[in-house]
Amino acid sequence: RKEVEQDPGPFNVPEGATVAFNCTYSNSASQSFFWYRQDCRKEPKLLMSVYSSGNEDGRFTAQLNRASQYISLLIRDSKLSDSATYLCVVAEPSNYQLIWGAGTKLIIKP
Amino acid sequence: EPEVTQTPSHQVTQMGQEVILRCVPISNHLYFYWYRQILGQKVEFLVSFYNNEISEKSEIFDDQFSVERPDGSNFTLKIRSTKLEDSAMYFCASTGQGALYGYTFGSGTRLTVV
């Protein structure tokens, strides 16, 4: 069974702090990885794809560690608006179907 | 920015009734999907659709489910005889390049079966 595991949280973090989430995946052949953001009772929205070399988009940095089969997301200078659930998603190599983690809930406090 | 549109936003139905959930994907997208999310649980894949046919479906997508693209713009999910456990958010998604590049999701239909 193919799994994507995340710490459910919640992570309670003061505004301005740096926070990091990890996600582990079970299929070592997986090639494509994503972080999605989901606000309460809303649809998931693509935050960023995760590339082998790591990638950065503003305050957000994603890293991939193939040897240990985990993906990380770092948020710097966190804002109140970053409060959401962050979903780790892995594409199955055989059929590119997306396997979703249960999400990590982040609460940014003023 | 192009959007995936879903209607209705909320549907309440009695157990055993048929429901049709509607989606209008982004116009130049080729791959269409239905996912569902039971409250507090993971997003679950139901079905993918490409070139006017189902390309993949999950174990959840049993004989009570069907999908159609009746007119080149709408993409519908039909649940023939709803059960209480079908209560969930149903998300439609589309992509122009397949799953590798991330999807655009609609805002979802909250289905409540009573």
Coordinates of N, CA, C and O in Angstrom, one line a residue, chain A residues 25-84:
Chain A
Y25 N 7.3 9.4 2.3 CA 6.5 8.6 1.4 C 7.1 7.2 1.2 O 8.3 7.0 1.5
S26 N 6.3 6.3 0.9 CA 6.7 4.9 0.9 C 7.3 4.3 -0.4 O 8.1 3.4 -0.3
N27 N 6.9 4.9 -1.5 CA 7.4 4.4 -2.8 C 8.6 5.0 -3.3 O 8.6 6.2 -3.7
S28 N 9.7 4.3 -3.2 CA 11.0 4.9 -3.5 C 11.1 5.3 -5.0 O 12.0 6.1 -5.4
A29 N 10.3 4.8 -5.8 CA 10.3 5.1 -7.3 C 9.6 6.4 -7.6 O 9.6 6.8 -8.7
S30 N 8.9 7.0 -6.6 CA 8.2 8.2 -6.9 C 9.1 9.3 -7.4 O 10.2 9.4 -7.0
Q31 N 8.6 10.1 -8.3 CA 9.4 11.1 -9.0 C 8.8 12.5 -8.8 O 9.6 13.5 -9.0
S32 N 7.6 12.7 -8.5 CA 6.9 14.0 -8.5 C 6.3 14.2 -7.2 O 5.5 13.4 -6.7
F33 N 6.5 15.4 -6.7 CA 6.1 15.8 -5.3 C 5.5 17.2 -5.3 O 6.0 18.1 -6.0
F34 N 4.5 17.4 -4.4 CA 3.9 18.7 -4.4 C 3.5 19.0 -2.9 O 3.3 18.1 -2.1
W35 N 3.5 20.3 -2.6 CA 2.8 20.8 -1.4 C 1.6 21.6 -1.8 O 1.6 22.5 -2.7
Y36 N 0.4 21.2 -1.2 CA -0.8 21.9 -1.4 C -1.2 22.6 -0.1 O -0.8 22.1 1.0
R37 N -1.9 23.7 -0.2 CA -2.4 24.3 1.0 C -4.0 24.2 0.9 O -4.6 24.3 -0.1
Q38 N -4.6 23.9 2.1 CA -6.0 23.8 2.1 C -6.5 24.6 3.3 O -6.2 24.4 4.5
D39 N -7.4 25.6 3.1 CA -8.0 26.3 4.1 C -9.3 25.6 4.5 O -9.8 24.8 3.8
C40 N -9.8 25.9 5.7 CA -10.9 25.1 6.3 C -12.1 25.1 5.4 O -12.6 26.1 4.9
R41 N -12.5 23.9 5.0 CA -13.7 23.6 4.2 C -13.5 24.2 2.8 O -14.5 24.6 2.1
K42 N -12.3 24.4 2.3 CA -12.1 24.9 1.0 C -11.3 23.9 0.2 O -10.9 22.8 0.7
E43 N -11.1 24.2 -1.1 CA -10.4 23.2 -2.0 C -8.9 23.3 -1.8 O -8.4 24.4 -1.4
P44 N -8.2 22.2 -2.0 CA -6.7 22.3 -2.0 C -6.2 23.2 -3.1 O -6.7 23.2 -4.2
K45 N -5.2 24.0 -2.8 CA -4.5 24.8 -3.8 C -3.1 24.5 -3.9 O -2.4 24.4 -2.8
L46 N -2.5 24.4 -5.1 CA -1.1 24.1 -5.3 C -0.3 25.2 -4.7 O -0.4 26.3 -5.1
L47 N 0.6 24.8 -3.8 CA 1.5 25.8 -3.2 C 2.8 25.8 -4.0 O 3.3 26.8 -4.5
M48 N 3.4 24.6 -4.2 CA 4.6 24.5 -5.0 C 4.9 23.0 -5.3 O 4.5 22.1 -4.5
S49 N 5.5 22.8 -6.4 CA 6.1 21.5 -6.7 C 7.4 21.4 -6.0 O 8.0 22.4 -5.7
V50 N 7.9 20.2 -5.8 CA 9.1 20.0 -5.1 C 10.1 19.4 -6.1 O 9.8 18.3 -6.6
Y51 N 11.2 20.0 -6.4 CA 12.2 19.6 -7.4 C 13.3 18.9 -6.7 O 13.6 19.2 -5.5
S52 N 14.0 18.1 -7.4 CA 15.1 17.3 -6.8 C 16.2 18.2 -6.1 O 16.8 17.9 -5.1
S53 N 16.4 19.4 -6.7 CA 17.5 20.3 -6.2 C 16.9 21.2 -5.2 O 17.7 22.0 -4.6
G54 N 15.7 21.0 -4.8 CA 15.1 22.0 -3.9 C 14.7 23.2 -4.6 O 15.2 23.6 -5.6
N55 N 13.7 23.9 -4.1 CA 13.2 25.1 -4.7 C 12.6 26.1 -3.7 O 12.2 25.6 -2.6
E56 N 12.6 27.3 -4.1 CA 12.2 28.4 -3.2 C 11.2 29.3 -3.9 O 11.4 29.6 -5.1
D57 N 10.2 29.7 -3.2 CA 9.3 30.7 -3.7 C 8.9 31.7 -2.6 O 8.1 31.4 -1.8
G58 N 9.6 32.8 -2.7 CA 9.4 33.8 -1.6 C 9.8 33.2 -0.3 O 10.9 32.8 -0.1
R59 N 8.9 33.2 0.7 CA 9.1 32.7 2.0 C 9.1 31.2 2.2 O 9.4 30.7 3.2
F60 N 8.8 30.5 1.1 CA 8.6 29.1 1.1 C 9.7 28.4 0.4 O 10.1 28.7 -0.7
T61 N 10.3 27.3 1.1 CA 11.3 26.5 0.5 C 10.9 25.1 0.7 O 10.5 24.6 1.8
A62 N 11.0 24.3 -0.4 CA 10.7 22.9 -0.4 C 12.0 22.1 -0.7 O 12.8 22.5 -1.5
Q63 N 12.2 21.0 0.0 CA 13.4 20.2 -0.2 C 12.9 18.7 -0.3 O 11.9 18.3 0.2
L64 N 13.7 18.0 -1.1 CA 13.4 16.6 -1.3 C 14.7 15.8 -0.9 O 15.8 16.1 -1.3
N65 N 14.5 14.8 -0.1 CA 15.6 13.9 0.3 C 15.2 12.5 -0.1 O 14.4 11.8 0.5
R66 N 15.8 12.1 -1.2 CA 15.4 10.8 -1.8 C 15.9 9.6 -1.0 O 15.2 8.6 -0.9
A67 N 17.1 9.8 -0.4 CA 17.7 8.7 0.3 C 16.8 8.3 1.5 O 16.6 7.1 1.8
S68 N 16.2 9.3 2.2 CA 15.4 9.1 3.3 C 13.9 9.1 3.0 O 13.1 8.9 3.9
Q69 N 13.6 9.4 1.8 CA 12.2 9.4 1.3 C 11.4 10.4 2.1 O 10.3 10.0 2.6
Y70 N 11.9 11.6 2.2 CA 11.0 12.6 2.8 C 11.1 13.9 2.0 O 12.1 14.2 1.3
I71 N 10.1 14.7 2.2 CA 10.0 16.0 1.6 C 9.7 17.0 2.8 O 9.1 16.7 3.7
S72 N 10.3 18.2 2.6 CA 10.1 19.2 3.7 C 9.6 20.5 3.1 O 9.8 20.8 1.9
L73 N 8.9 21.2 3.9 CA 8.4 22.6 3.6 C 8.8 23.5 4.7 O 8.5 23.2 5.9
L74 N 9.5 24.6 4.3 CA 10.0 25.6 5.3 C 9.2 26.9 5.0 O 9.2 27.3 3.9
I75 N 8.7 27.5 6.0 CA 8.0 28.8 5.9 C 8.8 29.7 6.8 O 8.8 29.6 8.0
R76 N 9.3 30.8 6.2 CA 10.0 31.8 6.9 C 9.1 33.0 7.2 O 8.2 33.3 6.4
D77 N 9.4 33.7 8.3 CA 8.7 35.0 8.5 C 7.1 34.7 8.4 O 6.5 35.4 7.6
S78 N 6.6 33.8 9.2 CA 5.3 33.4 9.0 C 4.3 34.5 9.2 O 4.5 35.4 10.1
K79 N 3.2 34.5 8.5 CA 2.1 35.5 8.5 C 0.9 34.8 9.1 O 0.7 33.6 8.9
L80 N 0.0 35.6 9.6 CA -1.3 35.1 10.1 C -2.0 34.4 8.9 O -2.7 33.3 9.2
S81 N -1.9 34.9 7.7 CA -2.6 34.3 6.6 C -2.0 32.9 6.2 O -2.5 32.2 5.3
D82 N -0.9 32.5 6.7 CA -0.3 31.2 6.5 C -1.0 30.1 7.2 O -0.8 28.9 7.0
S83 N -1.9 30.5 8.1 CA -2.7 29.5 8.9 C -3.5 28.7 7.9 O -4.4 29.2 7.2
A84 N -3.3 27.4 7.9 CA -4.0 26.5 7.0 C -3.5 25.1 7.2 O -2.7 24.8 8.1

